[in-house]
mmCIF file of C-alpha atoms in Angstrom:
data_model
loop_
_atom_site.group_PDB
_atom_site.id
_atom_site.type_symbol
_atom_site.label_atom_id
_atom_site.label_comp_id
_atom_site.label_asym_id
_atom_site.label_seq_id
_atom_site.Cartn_x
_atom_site.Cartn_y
_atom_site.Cartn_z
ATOM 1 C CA UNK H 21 0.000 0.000 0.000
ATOM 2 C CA UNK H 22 1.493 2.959 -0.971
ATOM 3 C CA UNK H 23 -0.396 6.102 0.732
ATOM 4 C CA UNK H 24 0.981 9.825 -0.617
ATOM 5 C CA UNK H 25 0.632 13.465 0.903
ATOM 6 C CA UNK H 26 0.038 12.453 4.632
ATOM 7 C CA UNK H 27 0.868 15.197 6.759
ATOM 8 C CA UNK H 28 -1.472 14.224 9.593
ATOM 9 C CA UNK H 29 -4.933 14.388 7.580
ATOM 10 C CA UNK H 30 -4.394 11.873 5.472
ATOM 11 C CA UNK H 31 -4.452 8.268 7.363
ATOM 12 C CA UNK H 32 -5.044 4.771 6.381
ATOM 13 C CA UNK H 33 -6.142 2.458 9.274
ATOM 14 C CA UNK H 34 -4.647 -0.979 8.498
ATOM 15 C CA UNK H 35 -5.552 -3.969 10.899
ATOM 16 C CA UNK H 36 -2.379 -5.952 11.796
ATOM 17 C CA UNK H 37 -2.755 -9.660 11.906
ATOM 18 C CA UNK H 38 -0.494 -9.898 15.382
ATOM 19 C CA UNK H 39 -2.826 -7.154 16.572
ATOM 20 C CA UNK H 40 -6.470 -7.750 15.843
ATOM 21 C CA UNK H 41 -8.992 -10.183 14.931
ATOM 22 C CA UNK H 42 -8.146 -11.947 11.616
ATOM 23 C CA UNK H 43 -11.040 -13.398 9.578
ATOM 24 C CA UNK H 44 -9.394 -16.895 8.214
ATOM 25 C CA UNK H 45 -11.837 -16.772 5.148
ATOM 26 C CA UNK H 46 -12.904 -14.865 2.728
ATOM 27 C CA UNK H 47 -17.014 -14.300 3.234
ATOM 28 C CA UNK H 48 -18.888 -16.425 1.769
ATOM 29 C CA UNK H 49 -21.396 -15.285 -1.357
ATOM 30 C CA UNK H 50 -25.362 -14.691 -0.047
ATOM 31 C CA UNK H 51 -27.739 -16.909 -0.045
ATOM 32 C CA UNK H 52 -29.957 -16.659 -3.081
ATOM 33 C CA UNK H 53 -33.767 -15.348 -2.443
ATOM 34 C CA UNK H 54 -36.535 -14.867 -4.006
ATOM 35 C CA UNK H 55 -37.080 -11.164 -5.942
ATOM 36 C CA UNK H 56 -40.171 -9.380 -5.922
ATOM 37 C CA UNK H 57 -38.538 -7.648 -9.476
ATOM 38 C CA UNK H 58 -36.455 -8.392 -11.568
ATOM 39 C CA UNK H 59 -34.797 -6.714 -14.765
ATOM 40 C CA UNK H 60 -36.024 -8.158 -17.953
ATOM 41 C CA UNK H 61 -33.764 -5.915 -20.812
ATOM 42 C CA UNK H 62 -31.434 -2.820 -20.376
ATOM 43 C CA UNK H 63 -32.865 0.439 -20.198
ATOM 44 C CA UNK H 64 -34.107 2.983 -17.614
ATOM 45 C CA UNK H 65 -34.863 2.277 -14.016
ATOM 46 C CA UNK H 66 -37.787 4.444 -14.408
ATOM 47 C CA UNK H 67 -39.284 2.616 -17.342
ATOM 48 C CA UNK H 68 -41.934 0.291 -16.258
ATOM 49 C CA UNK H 69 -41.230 -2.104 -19.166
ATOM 50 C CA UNK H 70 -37.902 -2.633 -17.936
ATOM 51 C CA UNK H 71 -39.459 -4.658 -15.300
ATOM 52 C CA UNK H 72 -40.861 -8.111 -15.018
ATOM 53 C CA UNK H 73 -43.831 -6.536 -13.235
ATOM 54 C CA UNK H 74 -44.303 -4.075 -15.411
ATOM 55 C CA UNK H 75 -43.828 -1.331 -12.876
ATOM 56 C CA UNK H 76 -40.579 0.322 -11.399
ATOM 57 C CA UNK H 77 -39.594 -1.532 -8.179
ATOM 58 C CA UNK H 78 -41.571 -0.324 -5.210
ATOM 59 C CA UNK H 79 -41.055 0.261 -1.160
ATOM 60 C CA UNK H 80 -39.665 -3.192 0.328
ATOM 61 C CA UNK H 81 -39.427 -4.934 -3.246
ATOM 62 C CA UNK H 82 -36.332 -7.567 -3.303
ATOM 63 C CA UNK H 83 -34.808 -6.088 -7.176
ATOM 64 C CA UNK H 84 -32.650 -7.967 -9.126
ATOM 65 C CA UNK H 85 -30.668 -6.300 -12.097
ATOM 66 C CA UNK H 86 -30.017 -9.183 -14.268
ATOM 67 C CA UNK H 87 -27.215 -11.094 -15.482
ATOM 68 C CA UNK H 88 -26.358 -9.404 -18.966
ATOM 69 C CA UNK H 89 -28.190 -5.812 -19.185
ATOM 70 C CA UNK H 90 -27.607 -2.534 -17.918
ATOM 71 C CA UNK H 91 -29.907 -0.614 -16.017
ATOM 72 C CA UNK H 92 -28.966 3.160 -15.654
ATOM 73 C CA UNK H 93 -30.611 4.504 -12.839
ATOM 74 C CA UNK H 94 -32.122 7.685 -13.369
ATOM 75 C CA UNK H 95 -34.348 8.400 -10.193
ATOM 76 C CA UNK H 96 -34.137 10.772 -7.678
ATOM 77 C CA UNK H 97 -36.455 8.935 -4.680
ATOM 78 C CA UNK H 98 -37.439 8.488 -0.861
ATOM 79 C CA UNK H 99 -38.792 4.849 -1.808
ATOM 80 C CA UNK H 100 -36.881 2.292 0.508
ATOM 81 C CA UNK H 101 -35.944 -0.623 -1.675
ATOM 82 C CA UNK H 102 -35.443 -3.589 0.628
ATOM 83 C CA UNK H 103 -32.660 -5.287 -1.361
ATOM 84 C CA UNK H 104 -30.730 -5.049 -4.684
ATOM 85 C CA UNK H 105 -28.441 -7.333 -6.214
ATOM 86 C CA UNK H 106 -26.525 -6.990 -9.554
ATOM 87 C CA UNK H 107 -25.841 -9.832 -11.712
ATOM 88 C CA UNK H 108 -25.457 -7.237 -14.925
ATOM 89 C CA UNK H 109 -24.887 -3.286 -14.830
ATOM 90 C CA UNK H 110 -26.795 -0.657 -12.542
ATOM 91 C CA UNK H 111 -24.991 2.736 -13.890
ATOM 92 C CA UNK H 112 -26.154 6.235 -12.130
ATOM 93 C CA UNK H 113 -27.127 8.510 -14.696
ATOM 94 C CA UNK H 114 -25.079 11.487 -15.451
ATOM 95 C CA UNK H 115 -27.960 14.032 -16.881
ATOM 96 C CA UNK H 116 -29.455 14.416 -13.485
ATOM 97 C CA UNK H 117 -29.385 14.657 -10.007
ATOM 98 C CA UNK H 118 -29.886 10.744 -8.805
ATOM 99 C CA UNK H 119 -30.766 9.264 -5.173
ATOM 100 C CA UNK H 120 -31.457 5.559 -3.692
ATOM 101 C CA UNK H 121 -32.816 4.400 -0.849
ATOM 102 C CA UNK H 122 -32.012 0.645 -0.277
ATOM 103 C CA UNK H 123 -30.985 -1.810 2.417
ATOM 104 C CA UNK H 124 -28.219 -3.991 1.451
ATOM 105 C CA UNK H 125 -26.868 -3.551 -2.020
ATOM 106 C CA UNK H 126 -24.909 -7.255 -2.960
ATOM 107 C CA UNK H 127 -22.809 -6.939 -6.522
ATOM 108 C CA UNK H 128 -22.591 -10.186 -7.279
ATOM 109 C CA UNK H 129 -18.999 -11.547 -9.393
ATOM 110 C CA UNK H 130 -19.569 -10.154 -13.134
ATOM 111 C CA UNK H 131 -21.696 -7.785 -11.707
ATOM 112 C CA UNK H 132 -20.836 -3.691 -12.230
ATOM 113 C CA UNK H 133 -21.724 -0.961 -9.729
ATOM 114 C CA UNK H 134 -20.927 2.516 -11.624
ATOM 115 C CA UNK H 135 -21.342 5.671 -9.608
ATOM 116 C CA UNK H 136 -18.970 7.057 -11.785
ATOM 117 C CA UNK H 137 -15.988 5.682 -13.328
ATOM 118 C CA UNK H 138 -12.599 6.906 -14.151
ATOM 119 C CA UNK H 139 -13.467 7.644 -18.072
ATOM 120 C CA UNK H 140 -17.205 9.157 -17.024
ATOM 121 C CA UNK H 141 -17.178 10.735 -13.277
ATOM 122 C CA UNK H 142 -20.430 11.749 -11.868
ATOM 123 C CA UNK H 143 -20.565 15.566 -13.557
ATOM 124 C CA UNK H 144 -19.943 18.554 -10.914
ATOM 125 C CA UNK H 145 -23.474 19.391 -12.787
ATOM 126 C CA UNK H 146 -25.432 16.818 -10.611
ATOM 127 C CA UNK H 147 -25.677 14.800 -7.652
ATOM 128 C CA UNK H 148 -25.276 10.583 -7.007
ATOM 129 C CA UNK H 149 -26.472 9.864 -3.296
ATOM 130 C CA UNK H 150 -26.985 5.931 -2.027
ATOM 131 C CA UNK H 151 -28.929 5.891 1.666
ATOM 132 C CA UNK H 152 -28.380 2.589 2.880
ATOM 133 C CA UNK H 153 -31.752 1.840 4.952
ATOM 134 C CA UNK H 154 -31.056 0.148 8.573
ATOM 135 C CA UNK H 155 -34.034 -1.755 9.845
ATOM 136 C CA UNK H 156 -34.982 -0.021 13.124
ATOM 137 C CA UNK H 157 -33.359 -2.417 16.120
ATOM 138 C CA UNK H 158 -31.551 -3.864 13.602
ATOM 139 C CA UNK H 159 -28.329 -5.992 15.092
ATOM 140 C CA UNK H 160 -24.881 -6.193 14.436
ATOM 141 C CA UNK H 161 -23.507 -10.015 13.573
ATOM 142 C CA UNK H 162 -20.276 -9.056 12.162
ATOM 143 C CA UNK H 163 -18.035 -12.074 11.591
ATOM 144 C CA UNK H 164 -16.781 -13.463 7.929
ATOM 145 C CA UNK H 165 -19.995 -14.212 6.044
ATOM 146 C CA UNK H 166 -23.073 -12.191 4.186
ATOM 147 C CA UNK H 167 -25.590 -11.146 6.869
ATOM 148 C CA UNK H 168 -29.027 -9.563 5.758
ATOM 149 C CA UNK H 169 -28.926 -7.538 9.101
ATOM 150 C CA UNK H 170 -25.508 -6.025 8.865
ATOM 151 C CA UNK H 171 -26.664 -3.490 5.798
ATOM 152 C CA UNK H 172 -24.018 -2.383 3.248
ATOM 153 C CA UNK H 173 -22.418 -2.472 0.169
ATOM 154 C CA UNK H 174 -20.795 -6.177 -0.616
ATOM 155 C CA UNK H 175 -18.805 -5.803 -3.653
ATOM 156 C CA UNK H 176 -17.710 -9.275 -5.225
ATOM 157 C CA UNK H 177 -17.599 -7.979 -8.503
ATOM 158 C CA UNK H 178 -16.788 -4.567 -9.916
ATOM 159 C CA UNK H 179 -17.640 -1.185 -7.698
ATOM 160 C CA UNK H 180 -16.565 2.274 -8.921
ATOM 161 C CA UNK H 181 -17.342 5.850 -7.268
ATOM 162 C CA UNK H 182 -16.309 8.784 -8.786
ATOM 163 C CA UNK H 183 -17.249 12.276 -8.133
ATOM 164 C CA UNK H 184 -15.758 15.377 -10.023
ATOM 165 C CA UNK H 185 -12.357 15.960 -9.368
ATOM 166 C CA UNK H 186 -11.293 18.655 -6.717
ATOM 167 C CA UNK H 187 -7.956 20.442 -7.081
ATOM 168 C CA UNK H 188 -7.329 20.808 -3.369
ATOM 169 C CA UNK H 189 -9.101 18.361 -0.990
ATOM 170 C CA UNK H 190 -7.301 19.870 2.196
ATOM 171 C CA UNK H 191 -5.171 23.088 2.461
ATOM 172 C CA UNK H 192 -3.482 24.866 5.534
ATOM 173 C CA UNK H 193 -4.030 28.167 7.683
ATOM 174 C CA UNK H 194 -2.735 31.149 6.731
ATOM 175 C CA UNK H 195 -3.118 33.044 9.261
ATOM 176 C CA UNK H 196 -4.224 31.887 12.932
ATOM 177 C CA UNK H 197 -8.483 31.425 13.368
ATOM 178 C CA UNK H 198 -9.519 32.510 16.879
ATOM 179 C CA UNK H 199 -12.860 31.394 18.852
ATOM 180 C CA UNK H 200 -15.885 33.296 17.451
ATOM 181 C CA UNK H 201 -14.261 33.799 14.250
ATOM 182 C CA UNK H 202 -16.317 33.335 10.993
ATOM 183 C CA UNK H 203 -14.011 34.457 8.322
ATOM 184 C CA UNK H 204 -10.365 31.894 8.235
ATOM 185 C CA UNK H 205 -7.934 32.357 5.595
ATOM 186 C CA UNK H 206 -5.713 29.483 3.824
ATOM 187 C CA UNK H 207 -2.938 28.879 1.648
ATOM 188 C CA UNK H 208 -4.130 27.424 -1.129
ATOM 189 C CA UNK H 209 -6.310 28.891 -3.924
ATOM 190 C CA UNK H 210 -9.661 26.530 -3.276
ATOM 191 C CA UNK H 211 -11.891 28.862 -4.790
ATOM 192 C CA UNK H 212 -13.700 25.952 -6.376
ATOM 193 C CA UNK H 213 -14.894 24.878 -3.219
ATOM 194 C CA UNK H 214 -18.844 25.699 -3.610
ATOM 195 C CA UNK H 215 -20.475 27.419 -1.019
ATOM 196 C CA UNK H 216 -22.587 25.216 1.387
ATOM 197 C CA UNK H 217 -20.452 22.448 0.989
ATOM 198 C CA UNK H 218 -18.658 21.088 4.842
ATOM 199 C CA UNK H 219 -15.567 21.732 5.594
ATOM 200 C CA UNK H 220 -13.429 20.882 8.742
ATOM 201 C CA UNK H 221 -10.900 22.548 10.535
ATOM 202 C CA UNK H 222 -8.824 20.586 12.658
ATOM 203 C CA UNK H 223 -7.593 20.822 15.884
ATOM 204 C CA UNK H 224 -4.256 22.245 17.045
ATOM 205 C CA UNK H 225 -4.416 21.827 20.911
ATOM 206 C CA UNK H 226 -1.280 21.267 22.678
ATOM 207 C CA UNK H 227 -1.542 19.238 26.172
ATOM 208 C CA UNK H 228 -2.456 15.943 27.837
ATOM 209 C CA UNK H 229 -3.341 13.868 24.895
ATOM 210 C CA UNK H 230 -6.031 11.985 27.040
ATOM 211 C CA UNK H 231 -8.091 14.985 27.409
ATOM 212 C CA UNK H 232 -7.559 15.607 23.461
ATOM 213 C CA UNK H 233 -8.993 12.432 22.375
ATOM 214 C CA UNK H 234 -12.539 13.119 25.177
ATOM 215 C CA UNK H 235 -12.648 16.583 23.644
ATOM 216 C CA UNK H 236 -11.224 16.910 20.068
ATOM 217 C CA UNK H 237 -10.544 20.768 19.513
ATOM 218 C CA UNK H 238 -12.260 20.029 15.700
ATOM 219 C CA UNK H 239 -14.727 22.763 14.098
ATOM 220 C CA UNK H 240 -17.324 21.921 11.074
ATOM 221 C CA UNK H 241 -18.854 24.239 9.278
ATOM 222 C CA UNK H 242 -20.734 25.169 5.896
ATOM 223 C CA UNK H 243 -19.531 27.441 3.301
ATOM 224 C CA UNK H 244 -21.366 30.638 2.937
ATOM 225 C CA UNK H 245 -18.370 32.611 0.687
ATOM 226 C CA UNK H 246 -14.924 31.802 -1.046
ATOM 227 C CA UNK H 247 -13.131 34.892 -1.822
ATOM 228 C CA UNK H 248 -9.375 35.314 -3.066
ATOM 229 C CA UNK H 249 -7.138 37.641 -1.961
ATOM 230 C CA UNK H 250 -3.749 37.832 -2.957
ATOM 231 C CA UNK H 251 -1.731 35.074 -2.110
ATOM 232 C CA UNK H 252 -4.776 33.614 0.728
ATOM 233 C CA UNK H 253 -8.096 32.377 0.439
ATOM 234 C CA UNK H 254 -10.979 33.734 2.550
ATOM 235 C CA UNK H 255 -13.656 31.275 3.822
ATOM 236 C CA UNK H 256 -16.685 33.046 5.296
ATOM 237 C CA UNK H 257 -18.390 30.077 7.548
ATOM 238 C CA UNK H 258 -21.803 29.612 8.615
ATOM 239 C CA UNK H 259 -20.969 30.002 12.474
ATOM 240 C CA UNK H 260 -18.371 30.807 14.335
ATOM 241 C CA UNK H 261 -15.883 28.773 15.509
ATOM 242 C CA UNK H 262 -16.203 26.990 18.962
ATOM 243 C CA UNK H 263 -12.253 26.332 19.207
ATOM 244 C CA UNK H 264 -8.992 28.582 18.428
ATOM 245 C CA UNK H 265 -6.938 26.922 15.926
ATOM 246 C CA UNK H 266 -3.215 27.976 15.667
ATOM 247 C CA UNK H 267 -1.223 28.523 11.961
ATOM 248 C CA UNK H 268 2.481 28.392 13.393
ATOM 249 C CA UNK H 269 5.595 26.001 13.856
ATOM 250 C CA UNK H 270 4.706 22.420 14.213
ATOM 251 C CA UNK H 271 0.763 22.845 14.965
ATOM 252 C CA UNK H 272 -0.668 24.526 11.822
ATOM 253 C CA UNK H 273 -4.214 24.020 11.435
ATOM 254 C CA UNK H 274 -5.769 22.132 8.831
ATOM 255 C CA UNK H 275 -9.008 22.886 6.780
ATOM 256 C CA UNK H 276 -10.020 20.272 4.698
ATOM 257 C CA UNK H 277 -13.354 20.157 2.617
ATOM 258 C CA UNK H 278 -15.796 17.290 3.622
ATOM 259 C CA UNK H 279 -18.398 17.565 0.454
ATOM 260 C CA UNK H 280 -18.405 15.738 -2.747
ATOM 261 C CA UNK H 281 -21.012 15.446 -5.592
ATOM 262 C CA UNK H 282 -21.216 11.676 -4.767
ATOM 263 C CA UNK H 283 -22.278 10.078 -1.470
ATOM 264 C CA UNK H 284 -22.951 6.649 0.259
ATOM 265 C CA UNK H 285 -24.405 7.326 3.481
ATOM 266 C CA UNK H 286 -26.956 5.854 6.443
ATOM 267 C CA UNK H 287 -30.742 7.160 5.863
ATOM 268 C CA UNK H 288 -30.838 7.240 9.166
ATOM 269 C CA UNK H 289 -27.433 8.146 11.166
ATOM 270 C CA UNK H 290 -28.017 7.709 14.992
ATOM 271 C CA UNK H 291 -30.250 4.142 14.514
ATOM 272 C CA UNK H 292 -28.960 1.255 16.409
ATOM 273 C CA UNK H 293 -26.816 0.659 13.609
ATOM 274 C CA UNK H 294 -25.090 2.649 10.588
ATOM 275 C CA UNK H 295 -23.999 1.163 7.273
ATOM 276 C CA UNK H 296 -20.645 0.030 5.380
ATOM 277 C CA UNK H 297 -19.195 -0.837 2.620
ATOM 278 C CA UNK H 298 -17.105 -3.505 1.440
ATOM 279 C CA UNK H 299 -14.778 -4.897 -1.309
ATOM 280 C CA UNK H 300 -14.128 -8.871 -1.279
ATOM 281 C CA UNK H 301 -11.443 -11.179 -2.871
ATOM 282 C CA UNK H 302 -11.595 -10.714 -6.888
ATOM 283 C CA UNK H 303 -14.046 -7.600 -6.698
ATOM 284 C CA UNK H 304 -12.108 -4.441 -8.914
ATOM 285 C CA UNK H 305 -12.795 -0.941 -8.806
ATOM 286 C CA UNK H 306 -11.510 1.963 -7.056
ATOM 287 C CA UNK H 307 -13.041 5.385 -5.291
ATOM 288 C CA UNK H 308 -12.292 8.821 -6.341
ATOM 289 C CA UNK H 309 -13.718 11.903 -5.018
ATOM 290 C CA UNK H 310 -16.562 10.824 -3.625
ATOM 291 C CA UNK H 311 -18.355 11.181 -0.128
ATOM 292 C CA UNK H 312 -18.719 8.417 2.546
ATOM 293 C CA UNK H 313 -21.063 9.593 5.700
ATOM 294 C CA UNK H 314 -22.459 8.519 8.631
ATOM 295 C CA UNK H 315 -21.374 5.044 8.117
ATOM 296 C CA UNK H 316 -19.835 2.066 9.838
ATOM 297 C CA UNK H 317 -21.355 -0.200 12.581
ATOM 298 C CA UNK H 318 -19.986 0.893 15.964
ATOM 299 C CA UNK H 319 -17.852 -2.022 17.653
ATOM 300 C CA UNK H 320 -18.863 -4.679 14.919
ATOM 301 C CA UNK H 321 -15.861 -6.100 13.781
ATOM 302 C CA UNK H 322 -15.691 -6.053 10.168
ATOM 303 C CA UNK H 323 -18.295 -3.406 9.485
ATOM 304 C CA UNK H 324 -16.454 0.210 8.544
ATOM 305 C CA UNK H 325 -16.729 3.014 6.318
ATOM 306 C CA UNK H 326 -14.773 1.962 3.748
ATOM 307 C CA UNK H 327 -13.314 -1.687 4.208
ATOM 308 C CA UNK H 328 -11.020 -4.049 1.834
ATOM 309 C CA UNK H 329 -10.995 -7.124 2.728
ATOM 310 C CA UNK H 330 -8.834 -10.401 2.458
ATOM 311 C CA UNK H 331 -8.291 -9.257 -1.166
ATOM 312 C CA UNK H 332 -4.645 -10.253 -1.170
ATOM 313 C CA UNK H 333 -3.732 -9.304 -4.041
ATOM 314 C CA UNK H 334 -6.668 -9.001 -6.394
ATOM 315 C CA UNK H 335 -6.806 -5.609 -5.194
ATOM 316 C CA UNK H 336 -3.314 -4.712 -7.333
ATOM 317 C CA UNK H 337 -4.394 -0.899 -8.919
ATOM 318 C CA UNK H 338 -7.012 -0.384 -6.741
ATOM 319 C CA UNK H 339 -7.725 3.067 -4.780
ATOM 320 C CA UNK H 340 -8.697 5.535 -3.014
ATOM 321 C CA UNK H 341 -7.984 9.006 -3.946
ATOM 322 C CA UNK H 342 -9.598 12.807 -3.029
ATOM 323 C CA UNK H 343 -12.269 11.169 -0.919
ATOM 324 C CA UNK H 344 -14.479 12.365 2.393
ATOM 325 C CA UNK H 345 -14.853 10.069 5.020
ATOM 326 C CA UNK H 346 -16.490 11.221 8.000
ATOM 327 C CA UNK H 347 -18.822 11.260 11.076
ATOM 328 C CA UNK H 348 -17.676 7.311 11.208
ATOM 329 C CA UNK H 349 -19.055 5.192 14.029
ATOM 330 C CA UNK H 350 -16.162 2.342 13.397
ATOM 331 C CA UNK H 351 -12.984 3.509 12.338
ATOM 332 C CA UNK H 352 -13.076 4.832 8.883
ATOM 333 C CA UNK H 353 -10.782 2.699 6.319
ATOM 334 C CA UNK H 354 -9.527 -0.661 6.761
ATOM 335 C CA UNK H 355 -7.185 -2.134 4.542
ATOM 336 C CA UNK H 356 -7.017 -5.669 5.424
ATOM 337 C CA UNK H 357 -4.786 -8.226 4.137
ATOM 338 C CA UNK H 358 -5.080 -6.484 0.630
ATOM 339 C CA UNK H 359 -2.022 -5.365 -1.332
ATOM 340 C CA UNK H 360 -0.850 -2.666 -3.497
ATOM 341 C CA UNK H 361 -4.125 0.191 -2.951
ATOM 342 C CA UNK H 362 -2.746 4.172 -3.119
ATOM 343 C CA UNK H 363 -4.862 5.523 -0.902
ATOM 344 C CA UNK H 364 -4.216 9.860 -1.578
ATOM 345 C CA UNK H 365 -5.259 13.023 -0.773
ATOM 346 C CA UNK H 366 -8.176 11.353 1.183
ATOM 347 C CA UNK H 367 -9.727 13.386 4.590
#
């Protein structure tokens, strides 16, 4: 794993075999069961005749897109599918702003996932957002196999997120922020960051490192202006800041932006349980600019943000570059027995 540009914001949580938990097997593929819908030719997710029951898949239906046509999904909706498994291609469309509500997503091996790929990112234009749905009192199993309860993304085949590219995920203070201060200034021209997107400014506290980790010093806040001036870039924020962050010697603040145009996240952060993602032995793909929220399943081994997993070395090329991956409720990336992924300019 080669990992670029650290500097303290970016970090790439690897488990250790001596140190944690090692699943001996790779999980096993789902048990098949029955579909309420299924795809019966390529075309349009909203196109009733795309359907074998003649109507786009409804609240709770099981979906299946099938082996050997490509579905480009093309709505923007609150409906909560209850499962969706691809056998052929499920591609979010790029002419319009896209959202979808389901509970575990399975992509089976030969199966494609395309929230934007490296050829056709999802266009700065629009919007991609999957809401995984967690069943209210919903439990965490964990472990090395498929579980319907632990919602997520299972990749076995191919899974690729990208966003639009952003020149400058994370920059540095200029000039030192103080508490109550809604106007920072940075190094680094980011005057394509768009106003109400998240950013985060990162804490600089000196002192007993226990009371750092019970209160983390951090600030988020929106966008509300980007303005250029000289050699600095002023962010107006939507508040002011709760914490003083310092711009000198060893402890310069960070500011790093926390939007993207593309986002997996829970429905419904804050349930018993949030949702993850994960790539399996011989699943491809890789993550670029894109936005991962509210997710993993706090103290359920296995279940995390953004997780590779026994891939050894299928996952050769893979990565992970200009992503977001916050408000995590179990760690944040794992890279697990899985070799050669460049994991850059990631907050």
């Amino acid at each position: 794993m080669k990992v670029r540009t650290i500097l303290g914001l970016v970090v790439c949580a690897v488990l250790i075999a001596s140190a944690f938990p090692v699943f001996r097997q790779t999980p096993q593929l789902h048990a098949q069961v029955p579909f309420t819908v299924a795809s019966v030719r390529s075309g349009r997710w909203s196109d009733s005749t795309v359907w074998s029951t003649g109507r786009v898949p409804v609240q709770g239906d099981s979906v299946l897109v099938s082996a050997g046509q490509a579905i480009t999904y093309d709505a923007y909706s609150d409906v909560e599918i209850g499962r969706l498994q691809i056998q052929g291609t499920l591609a979010f469309a790029r002419d319009r702003a896209t959202r979808l509500d389901v509970g575990n997503v399975i992509v089976d091996r030969g199966g494609t996932l395309d929230m934007g790929t490296p050829g056709s990112p999802i266009p700065g234009t629009v919007t991609a957002e999957l809401r995984l749905v967690i069943a209210s009192g919903a439990t965490c199993t964990g472990g090395t196999a498929f579980v319907e309860s632990d919602t997520g993304i299972w990749a076995y085949g191919r899974w690729d997120v990208y966003g639009t590219p952003v020149r400058v995920t994370w920059t540095k203070l200029a000039a030192p922020a103080t508490a109550g201060a809604t106007v920072v200034q940075v190094a680094d021209d980011v005057t394509d960051w768009t106003v109400g997107s998240w950013v985060v400014l990162t804490s600089t506290a000196m002192g007993n490192e226990a009371n750092n980790r019970t209160t983390p010093q951090y600030d988020e806040r929106q966008i509300r202006q980007v303005v250029r001036r000289g050699t600095v870039t002023e962010l107006t924020l939507s508040a002011g800041l709760q914490y003083a962050h310092d711009a000198s010697g060893q402890t310069v603040g960070e500011v790093a932006l926390l939007t993207r145009n593309v986002v997996v996240t829970s429905k419904y952060p804050g349930r018993t349980m949030q949702g993850h993602t994960m790539y399996l032995n011989g699943a491809t793909g890789s993550i670029a600019y894109a936005e991962f929220r509210d997710l993993g399943d706090f103290g359920c081994l296995g279940r995390y943000p953004v997780h590779f997993h026994l891939m050894a070395d299928t996952s050769r090329g893979m990565s992970v570059r200009g992503a977001s991956i916050w408000r995590s409720d179990n760690n944040f990336m794992n890279i697990h027995a899985s070799n050669g992924i460049t994991v850059e300019d990631t907050v």
